[in-house]
XYZ file of C-alpha atoms in Angstrom:
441
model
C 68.845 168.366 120.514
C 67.658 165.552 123.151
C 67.702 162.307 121.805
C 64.851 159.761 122.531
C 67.385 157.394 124.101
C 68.323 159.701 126.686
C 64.657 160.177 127.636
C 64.704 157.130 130.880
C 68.218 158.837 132.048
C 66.418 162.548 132.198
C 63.632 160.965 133.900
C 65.374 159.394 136.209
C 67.693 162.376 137.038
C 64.317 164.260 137.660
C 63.212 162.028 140.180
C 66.465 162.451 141.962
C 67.177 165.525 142.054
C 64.562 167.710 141.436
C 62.492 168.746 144.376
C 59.522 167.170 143.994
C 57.678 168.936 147.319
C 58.236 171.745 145.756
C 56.813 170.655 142.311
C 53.579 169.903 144.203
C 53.369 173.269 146.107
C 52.016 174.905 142.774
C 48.303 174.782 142.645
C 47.669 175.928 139.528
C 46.143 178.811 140.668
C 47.152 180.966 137.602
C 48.499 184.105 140.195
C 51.425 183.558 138.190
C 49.964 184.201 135.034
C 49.254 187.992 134.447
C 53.099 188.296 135.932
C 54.904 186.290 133.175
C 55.956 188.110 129.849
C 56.659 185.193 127.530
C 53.069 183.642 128.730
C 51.635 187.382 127.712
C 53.730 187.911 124.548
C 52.773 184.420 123.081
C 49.119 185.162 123.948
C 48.193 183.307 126.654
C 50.151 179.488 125.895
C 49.968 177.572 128.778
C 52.994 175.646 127.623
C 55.537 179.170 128.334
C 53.797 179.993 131.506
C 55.345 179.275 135.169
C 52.631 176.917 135.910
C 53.075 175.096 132.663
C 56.783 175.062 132.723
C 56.177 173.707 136.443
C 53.756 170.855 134.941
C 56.436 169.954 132.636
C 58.819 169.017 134.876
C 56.272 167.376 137.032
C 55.199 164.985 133.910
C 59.369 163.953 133.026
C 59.440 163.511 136.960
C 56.353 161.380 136.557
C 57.560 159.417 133.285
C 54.517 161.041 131.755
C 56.066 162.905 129.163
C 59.457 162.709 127.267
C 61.721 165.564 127.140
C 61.688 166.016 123.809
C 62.859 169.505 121.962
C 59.234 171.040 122.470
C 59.781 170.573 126.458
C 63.483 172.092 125.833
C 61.920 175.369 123.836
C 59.641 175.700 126.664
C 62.120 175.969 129.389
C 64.333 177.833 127.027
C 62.573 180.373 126.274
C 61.508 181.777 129.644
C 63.454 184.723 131.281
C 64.248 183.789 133.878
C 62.901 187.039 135.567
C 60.723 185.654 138.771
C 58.414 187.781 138.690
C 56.188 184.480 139.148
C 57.725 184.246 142.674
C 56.473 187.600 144.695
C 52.863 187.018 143.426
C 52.895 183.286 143.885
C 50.114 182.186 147.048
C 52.282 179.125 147.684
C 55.819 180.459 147.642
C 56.783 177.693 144.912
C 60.408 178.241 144.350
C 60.086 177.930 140.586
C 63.671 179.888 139.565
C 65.830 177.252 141.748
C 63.342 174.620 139.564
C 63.846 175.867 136.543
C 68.128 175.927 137.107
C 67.714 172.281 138.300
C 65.860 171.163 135.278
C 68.072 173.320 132.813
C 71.039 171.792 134.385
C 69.891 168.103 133.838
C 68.790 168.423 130.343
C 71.752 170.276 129.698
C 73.598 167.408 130.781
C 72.008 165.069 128.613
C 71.618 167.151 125.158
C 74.096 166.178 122.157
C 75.770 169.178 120.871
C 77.197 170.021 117.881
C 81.017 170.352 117.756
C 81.769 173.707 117.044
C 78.563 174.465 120.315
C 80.476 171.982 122.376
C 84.113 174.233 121.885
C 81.872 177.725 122.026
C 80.315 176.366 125.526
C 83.578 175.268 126.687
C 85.302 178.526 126.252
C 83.130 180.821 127.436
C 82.090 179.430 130.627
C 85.067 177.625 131.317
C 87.911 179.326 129.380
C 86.844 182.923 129.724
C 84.250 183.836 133.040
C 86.109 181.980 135.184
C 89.239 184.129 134.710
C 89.008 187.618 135.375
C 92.432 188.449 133.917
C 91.481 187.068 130.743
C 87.878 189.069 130.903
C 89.827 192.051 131.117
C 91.711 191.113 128.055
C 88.740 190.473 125.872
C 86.900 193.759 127.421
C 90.484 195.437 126.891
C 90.579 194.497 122.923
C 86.888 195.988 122.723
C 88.246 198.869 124.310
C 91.232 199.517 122.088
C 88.739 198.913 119.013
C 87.029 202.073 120.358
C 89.509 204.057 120.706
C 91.606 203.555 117.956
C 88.336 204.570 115.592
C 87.831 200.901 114.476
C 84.173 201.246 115.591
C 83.709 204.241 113.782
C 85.028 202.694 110.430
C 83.387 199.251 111.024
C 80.134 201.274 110.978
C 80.963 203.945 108.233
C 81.521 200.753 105.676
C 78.752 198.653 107.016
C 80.638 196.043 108.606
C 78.421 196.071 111.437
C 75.323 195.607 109.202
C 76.624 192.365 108.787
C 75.541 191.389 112.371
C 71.725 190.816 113.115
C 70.197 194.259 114.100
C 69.863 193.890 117.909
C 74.039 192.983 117.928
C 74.850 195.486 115.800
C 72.956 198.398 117.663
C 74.581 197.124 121.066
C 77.816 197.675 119.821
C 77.001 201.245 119.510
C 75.757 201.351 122.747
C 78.305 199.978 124.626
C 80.055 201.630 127.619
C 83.684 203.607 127.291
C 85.582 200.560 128.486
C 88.615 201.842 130.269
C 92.693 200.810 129.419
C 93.195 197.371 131.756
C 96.159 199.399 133.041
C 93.340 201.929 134.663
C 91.932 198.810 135.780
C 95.298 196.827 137.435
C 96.544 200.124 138.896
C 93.074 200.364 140.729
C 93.698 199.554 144.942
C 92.359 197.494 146.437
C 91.241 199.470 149.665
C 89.701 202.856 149.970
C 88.881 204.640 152.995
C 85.952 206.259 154.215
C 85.065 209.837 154.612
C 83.318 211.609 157.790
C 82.492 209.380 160.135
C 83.105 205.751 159.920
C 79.725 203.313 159.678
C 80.674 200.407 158.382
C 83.812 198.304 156.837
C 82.256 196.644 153.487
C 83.443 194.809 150.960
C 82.898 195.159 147.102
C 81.418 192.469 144.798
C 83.478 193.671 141.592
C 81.740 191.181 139.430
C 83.207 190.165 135.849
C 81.419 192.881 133.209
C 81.005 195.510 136.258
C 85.235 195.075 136.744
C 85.965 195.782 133.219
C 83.244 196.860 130.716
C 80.981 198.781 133.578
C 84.481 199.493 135.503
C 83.591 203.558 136.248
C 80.626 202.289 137.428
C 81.956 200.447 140.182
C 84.257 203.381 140.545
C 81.162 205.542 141.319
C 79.890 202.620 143.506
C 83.376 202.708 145.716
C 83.178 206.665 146.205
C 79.214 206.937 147.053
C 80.755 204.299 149.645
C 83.169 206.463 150.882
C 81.193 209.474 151.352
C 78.572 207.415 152.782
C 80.776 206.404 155.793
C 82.355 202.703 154.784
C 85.975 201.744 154.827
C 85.843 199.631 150.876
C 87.961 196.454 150.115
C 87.985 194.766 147.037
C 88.856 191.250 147.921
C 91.471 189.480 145.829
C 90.503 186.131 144.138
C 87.091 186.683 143.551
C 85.562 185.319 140.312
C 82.374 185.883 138.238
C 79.551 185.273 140.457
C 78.269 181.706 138.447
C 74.547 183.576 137.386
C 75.380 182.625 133.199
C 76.518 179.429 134.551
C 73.728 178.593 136.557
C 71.214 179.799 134.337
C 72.755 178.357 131.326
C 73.310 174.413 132.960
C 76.398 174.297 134.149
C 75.655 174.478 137.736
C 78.803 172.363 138.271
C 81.277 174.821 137.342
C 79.013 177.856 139.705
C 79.463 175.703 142.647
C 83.386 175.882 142.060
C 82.830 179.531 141.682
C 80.487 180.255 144.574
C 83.039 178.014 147.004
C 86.376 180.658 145.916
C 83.946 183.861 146.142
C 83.037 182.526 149.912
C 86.716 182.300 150.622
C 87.949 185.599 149.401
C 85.257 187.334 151.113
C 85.985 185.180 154.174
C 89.352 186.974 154.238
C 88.077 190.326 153.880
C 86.148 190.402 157.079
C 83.686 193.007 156.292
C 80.676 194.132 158.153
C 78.613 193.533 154.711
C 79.099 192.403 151.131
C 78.242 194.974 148.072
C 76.491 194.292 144.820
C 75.583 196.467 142.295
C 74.191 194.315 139.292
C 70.848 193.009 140.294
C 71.751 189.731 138.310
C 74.646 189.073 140.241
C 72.855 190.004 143.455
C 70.344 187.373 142.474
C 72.309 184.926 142.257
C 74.840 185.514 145.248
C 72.046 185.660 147.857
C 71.139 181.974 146.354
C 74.902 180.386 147.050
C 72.772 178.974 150.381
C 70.839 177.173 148.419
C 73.245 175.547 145.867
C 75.563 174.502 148.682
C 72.583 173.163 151.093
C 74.174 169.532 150.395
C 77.437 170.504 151.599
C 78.365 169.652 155.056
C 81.797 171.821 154.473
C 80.551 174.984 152.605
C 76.569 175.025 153.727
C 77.205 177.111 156.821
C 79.572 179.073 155.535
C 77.531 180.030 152.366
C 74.709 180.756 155.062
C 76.765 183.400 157.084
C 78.244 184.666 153.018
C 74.469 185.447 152.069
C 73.681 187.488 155.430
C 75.771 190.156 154.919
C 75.078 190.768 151.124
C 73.239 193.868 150.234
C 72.509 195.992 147.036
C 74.368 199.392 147.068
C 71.113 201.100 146.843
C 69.673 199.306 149.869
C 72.961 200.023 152.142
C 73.040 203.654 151.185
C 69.135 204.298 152.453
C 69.955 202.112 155.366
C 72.630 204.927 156.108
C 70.708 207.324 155.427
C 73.110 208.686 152.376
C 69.869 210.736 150.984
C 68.970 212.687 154.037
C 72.803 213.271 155.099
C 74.122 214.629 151.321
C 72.552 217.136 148.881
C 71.695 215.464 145.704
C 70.603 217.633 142.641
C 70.318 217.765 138.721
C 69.308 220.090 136.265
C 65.289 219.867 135.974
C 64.082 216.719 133.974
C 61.766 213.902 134.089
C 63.202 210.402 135.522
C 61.722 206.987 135.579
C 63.097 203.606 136.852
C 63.248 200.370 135.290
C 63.721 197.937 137.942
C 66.255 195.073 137.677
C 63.943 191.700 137.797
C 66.710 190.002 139.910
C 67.025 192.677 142.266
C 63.493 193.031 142.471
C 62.089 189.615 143.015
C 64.862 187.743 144.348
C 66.978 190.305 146.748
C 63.471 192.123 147.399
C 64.970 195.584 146.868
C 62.725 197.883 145.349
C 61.461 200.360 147.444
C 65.388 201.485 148.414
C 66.254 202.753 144.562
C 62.687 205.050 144.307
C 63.520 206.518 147.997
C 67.196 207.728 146.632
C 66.066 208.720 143.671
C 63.243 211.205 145.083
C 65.621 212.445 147.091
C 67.210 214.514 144.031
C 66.247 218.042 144.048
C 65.326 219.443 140.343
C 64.264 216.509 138.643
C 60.237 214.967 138.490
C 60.230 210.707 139.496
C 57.806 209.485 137.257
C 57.072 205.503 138.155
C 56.683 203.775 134.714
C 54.073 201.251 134.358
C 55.055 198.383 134.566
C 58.546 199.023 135.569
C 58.587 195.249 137.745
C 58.197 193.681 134.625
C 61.378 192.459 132.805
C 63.271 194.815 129.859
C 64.374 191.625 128.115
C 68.016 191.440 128.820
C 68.155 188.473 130.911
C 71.472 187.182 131.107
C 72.401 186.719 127.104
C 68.798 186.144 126.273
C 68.679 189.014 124.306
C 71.246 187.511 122.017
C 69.688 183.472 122.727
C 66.441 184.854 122.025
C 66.437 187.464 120.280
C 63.034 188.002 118.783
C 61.203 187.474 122.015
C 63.742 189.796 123.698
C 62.963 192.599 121.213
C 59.440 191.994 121.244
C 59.563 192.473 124.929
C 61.588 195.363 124.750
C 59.670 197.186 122.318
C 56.487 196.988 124.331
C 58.677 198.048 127.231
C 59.596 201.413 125.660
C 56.304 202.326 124.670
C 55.371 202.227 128.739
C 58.843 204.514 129.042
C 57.446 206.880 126.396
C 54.234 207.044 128.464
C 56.373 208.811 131.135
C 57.913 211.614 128.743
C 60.550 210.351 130.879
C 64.326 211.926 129.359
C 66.151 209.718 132.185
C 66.004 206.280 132.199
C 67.208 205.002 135.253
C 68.618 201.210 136.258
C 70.613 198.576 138.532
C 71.843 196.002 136.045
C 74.310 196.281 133.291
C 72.251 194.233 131.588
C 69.430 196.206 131.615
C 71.326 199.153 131.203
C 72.315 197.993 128.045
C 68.543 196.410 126.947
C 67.453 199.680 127.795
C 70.260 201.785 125.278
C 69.202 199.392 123.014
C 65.723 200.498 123.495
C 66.761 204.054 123.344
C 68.500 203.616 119.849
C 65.496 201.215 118.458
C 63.176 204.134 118.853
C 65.524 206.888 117.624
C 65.322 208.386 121.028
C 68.573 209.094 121.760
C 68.807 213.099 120.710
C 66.398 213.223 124.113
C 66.843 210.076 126.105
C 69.353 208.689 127.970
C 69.812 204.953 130.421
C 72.051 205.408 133.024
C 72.888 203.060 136.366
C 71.618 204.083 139.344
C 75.289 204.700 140.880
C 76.460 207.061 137.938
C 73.274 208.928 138.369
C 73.502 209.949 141.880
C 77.484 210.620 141.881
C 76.656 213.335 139.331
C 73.842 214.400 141.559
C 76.756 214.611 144.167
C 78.560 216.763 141.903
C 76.169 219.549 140.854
């Protein structure tokens, strides 16, 4: 909750530091409007649209309007997905707006206790660390293994949890031991001819809970021509922090991430989580103000690239076979990876390259799945509501392969899978899982 008292303080944080140029570049032209699922799924309320989250912020700049807990749902309760951004005739920035005013309000809201500790832990105690990530993800682990999960669900336990938590823990990756994970090197070398020396962004989930799938990542890599480190000291790349207002604690983040890939001198930096991407390719931007670490973050962003984008660029497709057994295949896209890193086109042209299997393009597939970060969990009945309007477009397809570039969407779209009692026929898989097992058959 934002008190009243705090209402001057907010307004006066607006005026410095959000950019108020870039408040005025909107025109209200309403390009953003058809683009913007929470403005769609709450039938048309100006109030959850871009350009009315962008008026907002332009009346607390102005002292025109309080921000009151009406002003915080608003802002709250978008995605954060972009999609305003691509289709937008005046290039308004609006995701580095809506982080800034997050960020502030954030600042200024009184929280609860018990909030207060649960804040503090997880994006200070836990993301921060990877060795203690891979202690939580390890515990979830061992409960799978050890048949936990299966008794948690055969006595209902797990009805105990609202419905979109407790089908997610069924859907849930096969998290490996954290020994698999500490006796992983850090360098791998390449195979054929050498292209490139890169270096892996191992991200916080993708490390532990999604850690085969950066395994698949490393050896399309390899095959692919590139000499792979995995630079030491790297954190979680600040996205939940920075889209959750505590931008403070992502600038510490971004500033060690710079350094360790400083040290590992590659040709280019690898991502593959289109939410992490997003946010990586941005570290310019937050660190614009800082004489030390602005050029730096600068030369950082230039070399980052999405794994799907580097392996088209070296022509991976045309140079290996790639098949499956026959089946249908659709892709949902990652929003961040999509409308921030601009990489769409590079996932479709790998994907078509798999002999036996028919690329259908979903409808809709640049629209967001719901995941966002922990808004499925934050939000949950807009997130489903999303979701479930999402799967009836993947139906459309007769798709049996649903294929992504986000853990988080991976996950939104299992979830999807189980909601609709698909999953005797359907399956979600990453983008980097899929075509290693093309590479095997």
């Amino acid at each position: 909750m934002i008190t009243t008292t705090k209402s001057k303080e907010i307004q006066q944080q607006f005026q410095e530091r959000m950019d108020y140029n870039e408040l005025l570049n909107c025109m209200r032209c309403g390009f953003c409007l058809p683009s913007c699922p929470t403005y769609i799924e709450t039938g048309g309320q100006e109030k959850y649209s871009p350009r009315g989250r962008i008026a907002i912020m332009k009346a607390i700049t102005d002292g025109i309007l309080d921000a009151d807990e009406e002003v915080e749902h608003s802002l709250d309760l978008c995605l954060g997905c972009r999609a305003c951004e691509p289709v937008c005739p005046s290039g308004v920035k609006y995701g580095q707006l809506l982080e800034e005013a997050r960020d502030i309000l954030q600042e200024h809201k009184k929280q609860s206790l018990p909030v207060q500790a649960l804040r503090k832990s997880v994006f200070h105690g836990l993301f921060p660390h990877q060795n203690r990530m891979e202690t939580v993800t390890g515990l979830i682990g061992l409960y799978q293994r050890s048949g936990l999960s299966k008794i948690a669900r055969k006595i209902g336990f797990i009805d105990l949890f609202p419905e979109s938590m407790a089908t997610m823990e069924k859907v849930l990756p096969e998290i490996p031991t954290r020994k698999e994970i500490k006796q992983r090197p850090r360098f791998f070398e390449h195979e054929g001819e050498k292209k490139a020396t890169v270096a892996l962004f191992a991200g916080c989930l993708m490390d532990t809970m999604f850690f085969k799938t950066n395994q698949a990542t490393i050896t399309l890599l390899q095959k692919a021509g590139c000499d792979v480190v995995i630079p030491e000291n790297q954190l979680c790349c600040g996205a939940l922090h920075g889209h959750s207002g505590e931008m403070k604690k992502a600038i510490e983040m971004a500033k060690q991430n710079i350094e360790a890939f400083e040290q590992a001198n590659a040709d280019y930096i690898i991502t593959n989580a289109g939410g992490c991407g997003a946010f990586l390719i941005e570290y310019h931007h937050i660190l614009k103000d800082d004489p030390v670490w602005a050029e730096r973050a600068q030369s950082f962003v230039s070399k980052l690239k999405d794994i799907s984008a580097i392996l088209v660029d070296l022509h991976f497709h045309e140079t290996h076979i790639l098949r499956l057994p026959e089946q249908t295949i659709t892709y949902q896209d990652s929003c961040h990876l999509r409308n921030v890193m601009h990489t769409f086109k590079e996932p479709r042209i790998l994907l078509q390259g798999i002999k036996g299997i028919h690329f259908k393009e979903m409808e809709g597939a640049d629209t967001c799945c719901g995941s966002a970060g922990v808004y499925n969990i934050v939000e949950s009945k807009m997130a489903m509501q999303i979701l479930d309007h999402k799967m009836e477009k993947v139906k459309d397809t007769n798709a049996t392969t649903i294929v992504t570039a986000n853990p988080g969407c991976l996950l939104e779209m299992k979830l999807g899978i189980e909601r609709n009692n698909q999953s005797n026929r359907m399956r979600a898989v990453h983008i980097a899982d899929l075509l290693l097992e093309a590479l095997a058959n």
